[in-house]
PDB file of C-alpha atoms and ligand atoms in Angstrom:
ATOM      1  CA  MET X   1     -22.680   6.690  17.798  1.00 77.00           C
ATOM      2  CA  SER X   2     -20.906   5.475  14.539  1.00 94.00           C
ATOM      3  CA  LYS X   3     -22.176   1.872  13.937  1.00 98.00           C
ATOM      4  CA  ILE X   4     -19.317  -0.730  13.985  1.00 98.00           C
ATOM      5  CA  LYS X   5     -17.927  -2.076  10.194  1.00 98.00           C
ATOM      6  CA  VAL X   6     -18.040  -5.543  10.198  1.00 98.00           C
ATOM      7  CA  ILE X   7     -16.329  -8.266   7.330  1.00 98.00           C
ATOM      8  CA  ILE X   8     -17.539 -11.969   7.633  1.00 98.00           C
ATOM      9  CA  ALA X   9     -15.013 -14.450   6.218  1.00 98.00           C
ATOM     10  CA  GLY X  10     -16.608 -17.909   5.432  1.00 98.00           C
ATOM     11  CA  PHE X  11     -20.124 -15.839   4.679  1.00 98.00           C
ATOM     12  CA  LYS X  12     -21.886 -18.764   2.537  1.00 97.00           C
ATOM     13  CA  GLY X  13     -21.045 -21.611   4.846  1.00 97.00           C
ATOM     14  CA  ARG X  14     -23.102 -22.992   7.892  1.00 96.00           C
ATOM     15  CA  MET X  15     -21.964 -20.170  10.378  1.00 97.00           C
ATOM     16  CA  GLY X  16     -20.579 -17.468   8.441  1.00 98.00           C
ATOM     17  CA  SER X  17     -24.573 -17.236   6.909  1.00 98.00           C
ATOM     18  CA  THR X  18     -25.962 -17.143  10.434  1.00 98.00           C
ATOM     19  CA  ALA X  19     -23.267 -14.418  11.468  1.00 98.00           C
ATOM     20  CA  VAL X  20     -24.547 -12.870   8.429  1.00 98.00           C
ATOM     21  CA  ASN X  21     -27.942 -12.550   9.425  1.00 98.00           C
ATOM     22  CA  MET X  22     -27.120 -11.619  13.149  1.00 98.00           C
ATOM     23  CA  VAL X  23     -24.873  -8.743  11.490  1.00 98.00           C
ATOM     24  CA  LEU X  24     -27.947  -7.393   9.369  1.00 98.00           C
ATOM     25  CA  GLU X  25     -30.136  -7.702  12.492  1.00 98.00           C
ATOM     26  CA  GLN X  26     -28.067  -5.340  14.724  1.00 98.00           C
ATOM     27  CA  THR X  27     -28.699  -1.530  14.442  1.00 98.00           C
ATOM     28  CA  ASP X  28     -25.021  -0.861  15.473  1.00 98.00           C
ATOM     29  CA  PHE X  29     -23.224  -3.302  13.297  1.00 98.00           C
ATOM     30  CA  ASP X  30     -22.673  -2.248   9.498  1.00 98.00           C
ATOM     31  CA  LEU X  31     -21.993  -5.550   7.105  1.00 98.00           C
ATOM     32  CA  VAL X  32     -18.966  -3.818   4.914  1.00 98.00           C
ATOM     33  CA  GLY X  33     -17.403  -6.716   3.081  1.00 98.00           C
ATOM     34  CA  LEU X  34     -17.697 -10.575   2.550  1.00 98.00           C
ATOM     35  CA  LEU X  35     -14.848 -13.361   2.090  1.00 98.00           C
ATOM     36  CA  ASP X  36     -15.315 -16.244  -0.032  1.00 97.00           C
ATOM     37  CA  PRO X  37     -12.853 -18.194  -2.028  1.00 96.00           C
ATOM     38  CA  PHE X  38     -15.084 -19.646  -4.982  1.00 94.00           C
ATOM     39  CA  THR X  39     -18.037 -17.076  -4.832  1.00 91.00           C
ATOM     40  CA  THR X  40     -18.718 -15.711  -8.225  1.00 92.00           C
ATOM     41  CA  LYS X  41     -21.101 -12.761  -6.988  1.00 92.00           C
ATOM     42  CA  ILE X  42     -19.568  -9.318  -6.426  1.00 96.00           C
ATOM     43  CA  GLU X  43     -22.423  -8.119  -4.190  1.00 97.00           C
ATOM     44  CA  ALA X  44     -24.373 -10.027  -1.588  1.00 97.00           C
ATOM     45  CA  PHE X  45     -26.393  -8.667   1.317  1.00 98.00           C
ATOM     46  CA  GLY X  46     -25.673  -5.169   0.344  1.00 97.00           C
ATOM     47  CA  ALA X  47     -21.649  -5.421   0.700  1.00 98.00           C
ATOM     48  CA  PRO X  48     -19.238  -6.110  -1.808  1.00 98.00           C
ATOM     49  CA  VAL X  49     -17.524 -10.158  -1.730  1.00 98.00           C
ATOM     50  CA  PHE X  50     -13.892 -10.831  -2.058  1.00 98.00           C
ATOM     51  CA  ASN X  51     -12.144 -14.108  -3.171  1.00 97.00           C
ATOM     52  CA  VAL X  52      -9.206 -13.439  -1.628  1.00 98.00           C
ATOM     53  CA  LYS X  53      -7.947 -11.732   1.567  1.00 98.00           C
ATOM     54  CA  GLU X  54      -5.498  -9.278   0.186  1.00 98.00           C
ATOM     55  CA  ASP X  55      -8.145  -7.603  -1.812  1.00 97.00           C
ATOM     56  CA  LEU X  56      -9.398  -6.515   1.799  1.00 98.00           C
ATOM     57  CA  LYS X  57      -6.573  -4.494   2.466  1.00 97.00           C
ATOM     58  CA  GLY X  58      -7.539  -0.691   3.187  1.00 95.00           C
ATOM     59  CA  LEU X  59     -11.437  -1.521   3.472  1.00 98.00           C
ATOM     60  CA  ALA X  60     -12.625   0.756   6.307  1.00 98.00           C
ATOM     61  CA  ALA X  61     -13.902  -1.992   8.416  1.00 98.00           C
ATOM     62  CA  ASP X  62     -13.474  -2.519  12.298  1.00 98.00           C
ATOM     63  CA  VAL X  63     -13.865  -6.185  12.966  1.00 98.00           C
ATOM     64  CA  TRP X  64     -13.149  -9.477  11.233  1.00 99.00           C
ATOM     65  CA  ILE X  65     -15.788 -12.144  11.879  1.00 99.00           C
ATOM     66  CA  ASP X  66     -14.177 -15.757  10.628  1.00 98.00           C
ATOM     67  CA  PHE X  67     -16.185 -18.617  10.445  1.00 98.00           C
ATOM     68  CA  THR X  68     -13.973 -20.699   7.576  1.00 98.00           C
ATOM     69  CA  GLN X  69     -12.039 -23.478   8.222  1.00 96.00           C
ATOM     70  CA  PRO X  70      -8.911 -24.695  10.513  1.00 94.00           C
ATOM     71  CA  SER X  71      -6.515 -24.471   7.542  1.00 95.00           C
ATOM     72  CA  VAL X  72      -6.803 -21.117   6.964  1.00 97.00           C
ATOM     73  CA  ALA X  73      -7.865 -19.479  10.344  1.00 96.00           C
ATOM     74  CA  PHE X  74      -4.654 -18.771  11.377  1.00 98.00           C
ATOM     75  CA  GLU X  75      -3.317 -16.967   8.310  1.00 98.00           C
ATOM     76  CA  ASN X  76      -6.881 -15.047   8.309  1.00 98.00           C
ATOM     77  CA  THR X  77      -6.156 -13.735  11.878  1.00 98.00           C
ATOM     78  CA  LYS X  78      -3.056 -12.664  11.218  1.00 98.00           C
ATOM     79  CA  PHE X  79      -3.921 -10.641   8.341  1.00 98.00           C
ATOM     80  CA  ALA X  80      -6.781  -9.341  10.002  1.00 98.00           C
ATOM     81  CA  LEU X  81      -4.477  -7.981  12.740  1.00 98.00           C
ATOM     82  CA  GLU X  82      -1.949  -7.029  10.822  1.00 98.00           C
ATOM     83  CA  HIS X  83      -4.233  -4.604   8.176  1.00 98.00           C
ATOM     84  CA  GLY X  84      -5.848  -3.073  11.569  1.00 98.00           C
ATOM     85  CA  PHE X  85      -9.237  -5.365  11.525  1.00 98.00           C
ATOM     86  CA  ARG X  86      -9.992  -6.713  14.983  1.00 98.00           C
ATOM     87  CA  PRO X  87     -10.953 -10.436  14.522  1.00 98.00           C
ATOM     88  CA  VAL X  88     -13.403 -12.489  16.573  1.00 98.00           C
ATOM     89  CA  ILE X  89     -12.659 -16.008  15.240  1.00 98.00           C
ATOM     90  CA  GLY X  90     -15.060 -18.635  15.584  1.00 97.00           C
ATOM     91  CA  THR X  91     -12.975 -20.796  13.386  1.00 97.00           C
ATOM     92  CA  THR X  92     -11.344 -23.695  15.642  1.00 91.00           C
ATOM     93  CA  GLY X  93      -8.446 -25.839  15.205  1.00 88.00           C
ATOM     94  CA  PHE X  94      -5.826 -23.053  16.606  1.00 94.00           C
ATOM     95  CA  THR X  95      -2.612 -24.397  18.333  1.00 93.00           C
ATOM     96  CA  GLU X  96      -1.196 -23.061  21.505  1.00 92.00           C
ATOM     97  CA  GLU X  97       1.771 -21.351  19.477  1.00 97.00           C
ATOM     98  CA  GLN X  98      -0.103 -19.927  16.968  1.00 98.00           C
ATOM     99  CA  ILE X  99      -2.441 -18.665  19.562  1.00 97.00           C
ATOM    100  CA  ALA X 100       0.397 -16.999  21.516  1.00 98.00           C
ATOM    101  CA  GLU X 101       1.920 -15.425  18.089  1.00 98.00           C
ATOM    102  CA  LEU X 102      -1.265 -13.791  17.183  1.00 98.00           C
ATOM    103  CA  THR X 103      -1.502 -12.494  20.791  1.00 98.00           C
ATOM    104  CA  GLU X 104       1.848 -10.823  20.470  1.00 98.00           C
ATOM    105  CA  ILE X 105       1.018  -9.380  17.028  1.00 98.00           C
ATOM    106  CA  SER X 106      -2.385  -7.517  18.702  1.00 98.00           C
ATOM    107  CA  CYS X 107      -0.213  -6.367  21.789  1.00 98.00           C
ATOM    108  CA  LEU X 108       1.823  -4.720  19.410  1.00 98.00           C
ATOM    109  CA  LYS X 109      -0.602  -3.335  17.065  1.00 98.00           C
ATOM    110  CA  LYS X 110      -3.081  -2.717  20.300  1.00 98.00           C
ATOM    111  CA  LEU X 111      -6.009  -4.149  18.845  1.00 98.00           C
ATOM    112  CA  GLY X 112      -8.431  -6.003  20.683  1.00 98.00           C
ATOM    113  CA  GLY X 113      -9.846  -9.438  19.043  1.00 98.00           C
ATOM    114  CA  LEU X 114     -11.006 -13.000  20.160  1.00 98.00           C
ATOM    115  CA  ILE X 115     -10.547 -16.341  19.288  1.00 98.00           C
ATOM    116  CA  ALA X 116     -13.504 -18.328  20.792  1.00 96.00           C
ATOM    117  CA  PRO X 117     -13.652 -22.168  20.442  1.00 90.00           C
ATOM    118  CA  ASN X 118     -17.606 -21.745  21.750  1.00 93.00           C
ATOM    119  CA  PHE X 119     -19.815 -18.914  21.312  1.00 97.00           C
ATOM    120  CA  ALA X 120     -22.878 -20.454  23.058  1.00 97.00           C
ATOM    121  CA  LEU X 121     -23.186 -18.822  26.285  1.00 96.00           C
ATOM    122  CA  GLY X 122     -24.185 -22.110  28.170  1.00 97.00           C
ATOM    123  CA  ALA X 123     -21.088 -23.992  26.545  1.00 97.00           C
ATOM    124  CA  VAL X 124     -18.866 -21.561  28.002  1.00 96.00           C
ATOM    125  CA  LEU X 125     -21.054 -21.779  31.564  1.00 97.00           C
ATOM    126  CA  LEU X 126     -20.367 -25.445  30.904  1.00 98.00           C
ATOM    127  CA  MET X 127     -16.596 -25.107  30.746  1.00 97.00           C
ATOM    128  CA  GLN X 128     -16.689 -22.781  33.962  1.00 96.00           C
ATOM    129  CA  PHE X 129     -18.469 -25.696  36.028  1.00 98.00           C
ATOM    130  CA  SER X 130     -16.331 -28.382  34.701  1.00 98.00           C
ATOM    131  CA  LYS X 131     -13.659 -26.481  36.131  1.00 98.00           C
ATOM    132  CA  SER X 132     -14.935 -26.010  39.254  1.00 98.00           C
ATOM    133  CA  ALA X 133     -15.906 -29.415  39.547  1.00 98.00           C
ATOM    134  CA  ALA X 134     -12.299 -30.497  38.577  1.00 98.00           C
ATOM    135  CA  LYS X 135     -11.183 -29.831  42.088  1.00 97.00           C
ATOM    136  CA  TYR X 136     -13.168 -32.228  43.783  1.00 97.00           C
ATOM    137  CA  PHE X 137     -13.519 -34.855  41.273  1.00 98.00           C
ATOM    138  CA  PRO X 138     -10.224 -35.359  39.132  1.00 97.00           C
ATOM    139  CA  ASP X 139     -11.517 -38.443  36.890  1.00 98.00           C
ATOM    140  CA  VAL X 140     -13.413 -36.880  34.180  1.00 98.00           C
ATOM    141  CA  GLU X 141     -13.956 -38.042  30.471  1.00 98.00           C
ATOM    142  CA  ILE X 142     -15.200 -35.572  27.781  1.00 98.00           C
ATOM    143  CA  ILE X 143     -17.552 -36.768  25.048  1.00 98.00           C
ATOM    144  CA  GLU X 144     -17.870 -34.134  22.163  1.00 98.00           C
ATOM    145  CA  LEU X 145     -20.916 -34.763  19.642  1.00 98.00           C
ATOM    146  CA  HIS X 146     -21.103 -32.724  16.532  1.00 98.00           C
ATOM    147  CA  HIS X 147     -22.295 -33.068  12.912  1.00 97.00           C
ATOM    148  CA  ASP X 148     -20.573 -35.163  10.373  1.00 97.00           C
ATOM    149  CA  LYS X 149     -19.427 -32.295   8.180  1.00 96.00           C
ATOM    150  CA  LYS X 150     -17.150 -31.118  11.097  1.00 94.00           C
ATOM    151  CA  LYS X 151     -13.362 -31.114   9.811  1.00 91.00           C
ATOM    152  CA  ASP X 152     -11.385 -31.195  12.988  1.00 91.00           C
ATOM    153  CA  ALA X 153     -11.433 -33.566  15.956  1.00 96.00           C
ATOM    154  CA  PRO X 154     -11.432 -33.465  18.780  1.00 96.00           C
ATOM    155  CA  SER X 155     -13.320 -30.024  19.269  1.00 95.00           C
ATOM    156  CA  GLY X 156     -11.981 -26.838  19.948  1.00 91.00           C
ATOM    157  CA  THR X 157     -14.135 -26.522  23.090  1.00 93.00           C
ATOM    158  CA  ALA X 158     -13.306 -30.016  24.392  1.00 97.00           C
ATOM    159  CA  VAL X 159      -9.542 -29.111  24.278  1.00 94.00           C
ATOM    160  CA  LYS X 160     -10.433 -25.803  25.973  1.00 91.00           C
ATOM    161  CA  THR X 161     -12.665 -27.865  28.445  1.00 96.00           C
ATOM    162  CA  ALA X 162      -9.432 -30.435  29.133  1.00 97.00           C
ATOM    163  CA  GLU X 163      -7.223 -26.933  29.352  1.00 94.00           C
ATOM    164  CA  LEU X 164      -9.331 -25.435  31.981  1.00 95.00           C
ATOM    165  CA  ILE X 165      -9.842 -28.820  33.875  1.00 98.00           C
ATOM    166  CA  ALA X 166      -6.332 -29.478  33.907  1.00 98.00           C
ATOM    167  CA  GLU X 167      -5.784 -25.970  35.875  1.00 97.00           C
ATOM    168  CA  ASN X 168      -7.642 -27.500  38.905  1.00 98.00           C
ATOM    169  CA  ARG X 169      -6.280 -31.251  38.301  1.00 98.00           C
ATOM    170  CA  LYS X 170      -3.455 -33.280  39.322  1.00 96.00           C
ATOM    171  CA  SER X 171      -2.246 -34.649  36.227  1.00 96.00           C
ATOM    172  CA  HIS X 172      -2.595 -38.458  36.320  1.00 97.00           C
ATOM    173  CA  LYS X 173      -3.526 -41.233  34.305  1.00 96.00           C
ATOM    174  CA  GLN X 174      -7.039 -42.785  34.708  1.00 97.00           C
ATOM    175  CA  GLY X 175      -8.116 -45.889  34.255  1.00 94.00           C
ATOM    176  CA  ALA X 176      -6.561 -49.325  35.140  1.00 95.00           C
ATOM    177  CA  PRO X 177      -2.891 -49.100  35.204  1.00 94.00           C
ATOM    178  CA  ASP X 178      -2.428 -52.382  32.984  1.00 95.00           C
ATOM    179  CA  GLU X 179      -5.527 -51.088  30.564  1.00 95.00           C
ATOM    180  CA  LEU X 180      -5.308 -52.911  27.139  1.00 95.00           C
ATOM    181  CA  GLU X 181      -7.109 -51.439  24.107  1.00 96.00           C
ATOM    182  CA  THR X 182      -7.641 -54.697  21.857  1.00 97.00           C
ATOM    183  CA  LEU X 183      -9.153 -52.092  19.665  1.00 97.00           C
ATOM    184  CA  ALA X 184      -7.137 -48.870  18.559  1.00 96.00           C
ATOM    185  CA  GLY X 185      -9.192 -45.605  19.823  1.00 96.00           C
ATOM    186  CA  ALA X 186     -11.143 -47.301  21.846  1.00 97.00           C
ATOM    187  CA  ARG X 187     -10.044 -45.251  24.859  1.00 97.00           C
ATOM    188  CA  GLY X 188     -10.391 -41.781  23.033  1.00 97.00           C
ATOM    189  CA  ALA X 189      -7.863 -39.266  22.986  1.00 97.00           C
ATOM    190  CA  ASP X 190      -5.538 -39.105  25.813  1.00 96.00           C
ATOM    191  CA  VAL X 191      -5.270 -35.031  27.467  1.00 94.00           C
ATOM    192  CA  ASP X 192      -3.054 -35.263  30.789  1.00 94.00           C
ATOM    193  CA  GLY X 193      -4.289 -38.685  31.464  1.00 95.00           C
ATOM    194  CA  MET X 194      -7.921 -37.708  30.946  1.00 97.00           C
ATOM    195  CA  ARG X 195     -10.140 -39.106  27.920  1.00 98.00           C
ATOM    196  CA  ILE X 196     -11.469 -37.058  24.968  1.00 98.00           C
ATOM    197  CA  HIS X 197     -14.032 -39.049  22.497  1.00 98.00           C
ATOM    198  CA  SER X 198     -15.473 -37.546  19.536  1.00 98.00           C
ATOM    199  CA  VAL X 199     -18.621 -38.314  17.904  1.00 98.00           C
ATOM    200  CA  ARG X 200     -19.728 -37.337  14.751  1.00 98.00           C
ATOM    201  CA  LEU X 201     -23.466 -37.895  13.186  1.00 98.00           C
ATOM    202  CA  PRO X 202     -25.745 -36.257  10.913  1.00 98.00           C
ATOM    203  CA  GLY X 203     -28.384 -34.419  13.069  1.00 97.00           C
ATOM    204  CA  LEU X 204     -26.554 -33.586  15.286  1.00 98.00           C
ATOM    205  CA  VAL X 205     -25.342 -29.854  15.663  1.00 96.00           C
ATOM    206  CA  ALA X 206     -22.906 -29.193  18.889  1.00 96.00           C
ATOM    207  CA  HIS X 207     -23.083 -31.275  22.183  1.00 98.00           C
ATOM    208  CA  GLN X 208     -20.452 -32.125  24.982  1.00 98.00           C
ATOM    209  CA  GLU X 209     -21.039 -33.905  27.995  1.00 98.00           C
ATOM    210  CA  VAL X 210     -18.296 -33.686  30.770  1.00 98.00           C
ATOM    211  CA  ILE X 211     -18.744 -37.153  33.016  1.00 98.00           C
ATOM    212  CA  PHE X 212     -16.987 -36.595  36.491  1.00 98.00           C
ATOM    213  CA  GLY X 213     -16.815 -40.014  38.535  1.00 98.00           C
ATOM    214  CA  SER X 214     -15.940 -40.842  42.404  1.00 98.00           C
ATOM    215  CA  VAL X 215     -16.260 -42.786  45.087  1.00 97.00           C
ATOM    216  CA  GLY X 216     -19.955 -43.917  44.986  1.00 98.00           C
ATOM    217  CA  GLU X 217     -20.945 -41.389  42.745  1.00 98.00           C
ATOM    218  CA  GLY X 218     -21.086 -39.660  39.426  1.00 98.00           C
ATOM    219  CA  LEU X 219     -21.516 -35.962  38.137  1.00 98.00           C
ATOM    220  CA  THR X 220     -22.677 -34.958  34.442  1.00 98.00           C
ATOM    221  CA  LEU X 221     -22.686 -31.775  32.667  1.00 98.00           C
ATOM    222  CA  ARG X 222     -24.315 -31.381  29.365  1.00 98.00           C
ATOM    223  CA  HIS X 223     -24.715 -28.608  27.210  1.00 98.00           C
ATOM    224  CA  ASP X 224     -26.630 -28.655  23.689  1.00 98.00           C
ATOM    225  CA  SER X 225     -26.673 -26.850  20.984  1.00 97.00           C
ATOM    226  CA  TYR X 226     -29.769 -27.205  19.220  1.00 97.00           C
ATOM    227  CA  ASP X 227     -29.410 -24.347  16.103  1.00 96.00           C
ATOM    228  CA  ARG X 228     -26.326 -22.316  15.312  1.00 96.00           C
ATOM    229  CA  VAL X 229     -28.376 -19.340  16.449  1.00 97.00           C
ATOM    230  CA  SER X 230     -27.138 -20.309  19.333  1.00 97.00           C
ATOM    231  CA  PHE X 231     -23.698 -18.983  19.114  1.00 97.00           C
ATOM    232  CA  MET X 232     -24.526 -15.782  17.854  1.00 98.00           C
ATOM    233  CA  THR X 233     -25.544 -13.682  21.168  1.00 97.00           C
ATOM    234  CA  GLY X 234     -21.837 -14.611  22.145  1.00 98.00           C
ATOM    235  CA  VAL X 235     -20.445 -13.209  18.473  1.00 98.00           C
ATOM    236  CA  ALA X 236     -22.389 -10.184  18.910  1.00 98.00           C
ATOM    237  CA  LEU X 237     -21.301  -9.626  22.184  1.00 98.00           C
ATOM    238  CA  ALA X 238     -17.606 -10.198  21.447  1.00 98.00           C
ATOM    239  CA  VAL X 239     -18.047  -7.797  18.114  1.00 98.00           C
ATOM    240  CA  ARG X 240     -18.603  -4.894  20.723  1.00 98.00           C
ATOM    241  CA  GLU X 241     -16.492  -5.739  23.136  1.00 98.00           C
ATOM    242  CA  VAL X 242     -13.226  -6.089  21.056  1.00 98.00           C
ATOM    243  CA  MET X 243     -14.153  -2.634  20.220  1.00 98.00           C
ATOM    244  CA  GLU X 244     -13.139  -1.666  24.423  1.00 98.00           C
ATOM    245  CA  VAL X 245      -9.792  -3.844  24.330  1.00 98.00           C
ATOM    246  CA  ASN X 246      -6.327  -3.507  23.191  1.00 98.00           C
ATOM    247  CA  GLU X 247      -5.257  -7.359  23.012  1.00 98.00           C
ATOM    248  CA  LEU X 248      -6.505 -10.842  21.517  1.00 98.00           C
ATOM    249  CA  LYS X 249      -8.303 -13.002  24.402  1.00 98.00           C
ATOM    250  CA  TYR X 250      -8.911 -16.480  24.027  1.00 95.00           C
ATOM    251  CA  GLY X 251     -12.116 -17.754  25.111  1.00 94.00           C
ATOM    252  CA  LEU X 252     -15.719 -15.857  25.679  1.00 96.00           C
ATOM    253  CA  GLU X 253     -15.037 -15.884  29.216  1.00 94.00           C
ATOM    254  CA  HIS X 254     -12.790 -13.162  29.128  1.00 96.00           C
ATOM    255  CA  PHE X 255     -15.992 -10.772  28.232  1.00 97.00           C
ATOM    256  CA  LEU X 256     -18.243 -12.210  30.542  1.00 96.00           C
ATOM    257  CA  ASP X 257     -19.258 -11.622  34.334  1.00 92.00           C
ATOM    258  CA  LEU X 258     -18.920 -15.205  35.605  1.00 86.00           C
TER     259      LEU X 258
HETATM  260  P1  NAP J 301     -18.868 -24.649   6.650  1.00 88.65           P
HETATM  261  O1  NAP J 301     -20.422 -24.799   6.429  1.00 88.65           O
HETATM  262  O2  NAP J 301     -17.970 -25.640   5.837  1.00 88.65           O
HETATM  263  O3  NAP J 301     -18.253 -23.359   6.214  1.00 88.65           O
HETATM  264  C1  NAP J 301     -16.849 -22.831   6.112  1.00 88.65           C
HETATM  265  C2  NAP J 301     -17.125 -21.723   5.025  1.00 88.65           C
HETATM  266  O4  NAP J 301     -15.577 -21.270   4.826  1.00 88.65           O
HETATM  267  C3  NAP J 301     -17.226 -22.320   3.679  1.00 88.65           C
HETATM  268  O5  NAP J 301     -18.362 -21.531   3.178  1.00 88.65           O
HETATM  269  C4  NAP J 301     -15.830 -22.153   2.797  1.00 88.65           C
HETATM  270  O6  NAP J 301     -16.208 -22.480   1.839  1.00 88.65           O
HETATM  271  C5  NAP J 301     -15.514 -21.352   3.551  1.00 88.65           C
HETATM  272  N1  NAP J 301     -14.028 -20.938   3.545  1.00 88.65           N
HETATM  273  C6  NAP J 301     -13.137 -21.594   2.970  1.00 88.65           C
HETATM  274  N2  NAP J 301     -12.026 -21.365   2.709  1.00 88.65           N
HETATM  275  C7  NAP J 301     -11.957 -20.108   2.841  1.00 88.65           C
HETATM  276  C8  NAP J 301     -10.980 -18.641   2.955  1.00 88.65           C
HETATM  277  N3  NAP J 301      -9.794 -18.989   2.733  1.00 88.65           N
HETATM  278  N4  NAP J 301     -11.492 -17.237   3.181  1.00 88.65           N
HETATM  279  C9  NAP J 301     -12.725 -17.366   3.312  1.00 88.65           C
HETATM  280  N5  NAP J 301     -13.896 -18.524   3.203  1.00 88.65           N
HETATM  281  C10 NAP J 301     -13.279 -19.859   3.241  1.00 88.65           C
HETATM  282  O7  NAP J 301     -18.130 -24.933   8.228  1.00 88.65           O
HETATM  283  P2  NAP J 301     -18.916 -24.286   9.377  1.00 88.65           P
HETATM  284  O8  NAP J 301     -20.105 -25.508   9.999  1.00 88.65           O
HETATM  285  O9  NAP J 301     -19.921 -23.158   9.276  1.00 88.65           O
HETATM  286  O10 NAP J 301     -17.718 -24.132  10.522  1.00 88.65           O
HETATM  287  C11 NAP J 301     -16.535 -22.732  10.007  1.00 88.65           C
HETATM  288  C12 NAP J 301     -15.971 -22.834  11.279  1.00 88.65           C
HETATM  289  O11 NAP J 301     -16.792 -22.752  12.853  1.00 88.65           O
HETATM  290  C13 NAP J 301     -15.393 -24.391  11.251  1.00 88.65           C
HETATM  291  O12 NAP J 301     -13.765 -24.441  12.230  1.00 88.65           O
HETATM  292  C14 NAP J 301     -16.008 -24.860  12.920  1.00 88.65           C
HETATM  293  O13 NAP J 301     -15.370 -25.723  13.877  1.00 88.65           O
HETATM  294  C15 NAP J 301     -16.530 -23.391  13.997  1.00 88.65           C
HETATM  295  N6  NAP J 301     -17.617 -23.358  14.558  1.00 88.65           N
HETATM  296  C16 NAP J 301     -17.160 -22.834  15.790  1.00 88.65           C
HETATM  297  C17 NAP J 301     -18.158 -22.524  16.658  1.00 88.65           C
HETATM  298  C18 NAP J 301     -17.899 -21.384  17.504  1.00 88.65           C
HETATM  299  O14 NAP J 301     -18.937 -21.144  18.501  1.00 88.65           O
HETATM  300  N7  NAP J 301     -16.812 -20.879  18.029  1.00 88.65           N
HETATM  301  C19 NAP J 301     -19.496 -23.320  16.553  1.00 88.65           C
HETATM  302  C20 NAP J 301     -19.569 -23.669  15.248  1.00 88.65           C
HETATM  303  C21 NAP J 301     -18.815 -24.158  14.184  1.00 88.65           C
HETATM  304  P3  NAP J 301     -16.309 -23.628   0.749  1.00 88.65           P
HETATM  305  O15 NAP J 301     -17.216 -24.547   1.418  1.00 88.65           O
HETATM  306  O16 NAP J 301     -16.555 -23.111  -0.695  1.00 88.65           O
HETATM  307  O17 NAP J 301     -14.809 -24.561   0.708  1.00 88.65           O
END
C-alpha cells in the first residue's frame, strides 16, 4: 500500500512541530513538504521547506495539515483544495461563510478534507455530551481556558460547542431580564443568549468547561488537554479518513462512531 504523502503548514509552531513528530512516527505517512514564511532552512526532517505556498504547486502530496494562524488559514485551505491537496485544518477562526465556500470548492473538486476546531477525542465527546444535555438543561455558560499566546477569542471549540448546543436549545436570553454590566464584558460573549467566557493564562494548554444550571441542580462537563500530543490521535485519524471521502467536513465527529 502506498504511503499518504503529507505537507505541514506552520511546522515550526507549537502544534505544527507536534504534528511533524506524529507524521514521522506513522509508518503509513510520508512527510513530503513543510511551509513556514520566515525559515531560512531549505530542508528539515528529510522534507523540503518552502516559504510561500505558491511554491508547493505541483508537489506530489495527498494531504495538507495546517496549524498556522487565523489570518492565513482560509487562503491556505483554498489553495490546498485548488491544487489537489486534501486539507486537514486545525487552525481556528473560520467564519461560517468561509466554511461554506470551502465546502463548495471541495465538492466541485471531489476532494475530502476536514476543518476541526479541536482534534482531541475527549473534547469532541464533551461537545457531543453538551449537545445532548442541552435538551434538558437549556441554561448554559461556556468557559474556555487557553495559554496566553492564543490569538483568537473565543476559541473555535467554544463556538462549535455553542453551535451544537443551539441545535437542541430554544434561543433565549439568559440571566435577569434587567441585567446590567457595570464593567463591560463582565458577562462574556453572547451567543444566542448563552455566554462564552475566555480565560488566557500562562501554563494552560486547552481546557473547556460547559456549565448547565437548572432548578436546584447543576451539571458541569470539563475537558483538559494537558499536552499538545492530545490532539494528534485525531489528526492522524483525519489524515487517513480524508483519503476516503469526497467532501470537506467540519468537526472531527464526522469521522467518529458516536
Ligand atoms: P503557533 O505556535 O503560533 O504556530 C503557528 C505557526 O504558523 C508559527 O510557526 C507561524 O510562524 C506559522 N505561520 C504563520 N503564518 C504562516 C503562513 N502563512 N504559512 C505557514 N506558516 C505560517 O500557534 P499554535 O499554538 O501552534 O496554534 C496554531 C493554530 O492551531 C491556532 O489557530 C490554534 O488556535 C490552533 N489549534 C488548534 C487545535 C485543534 O485541535 N484544532 C489545537 C490547538 C491549537 P511565525 O511564528 O514565524 O509567524
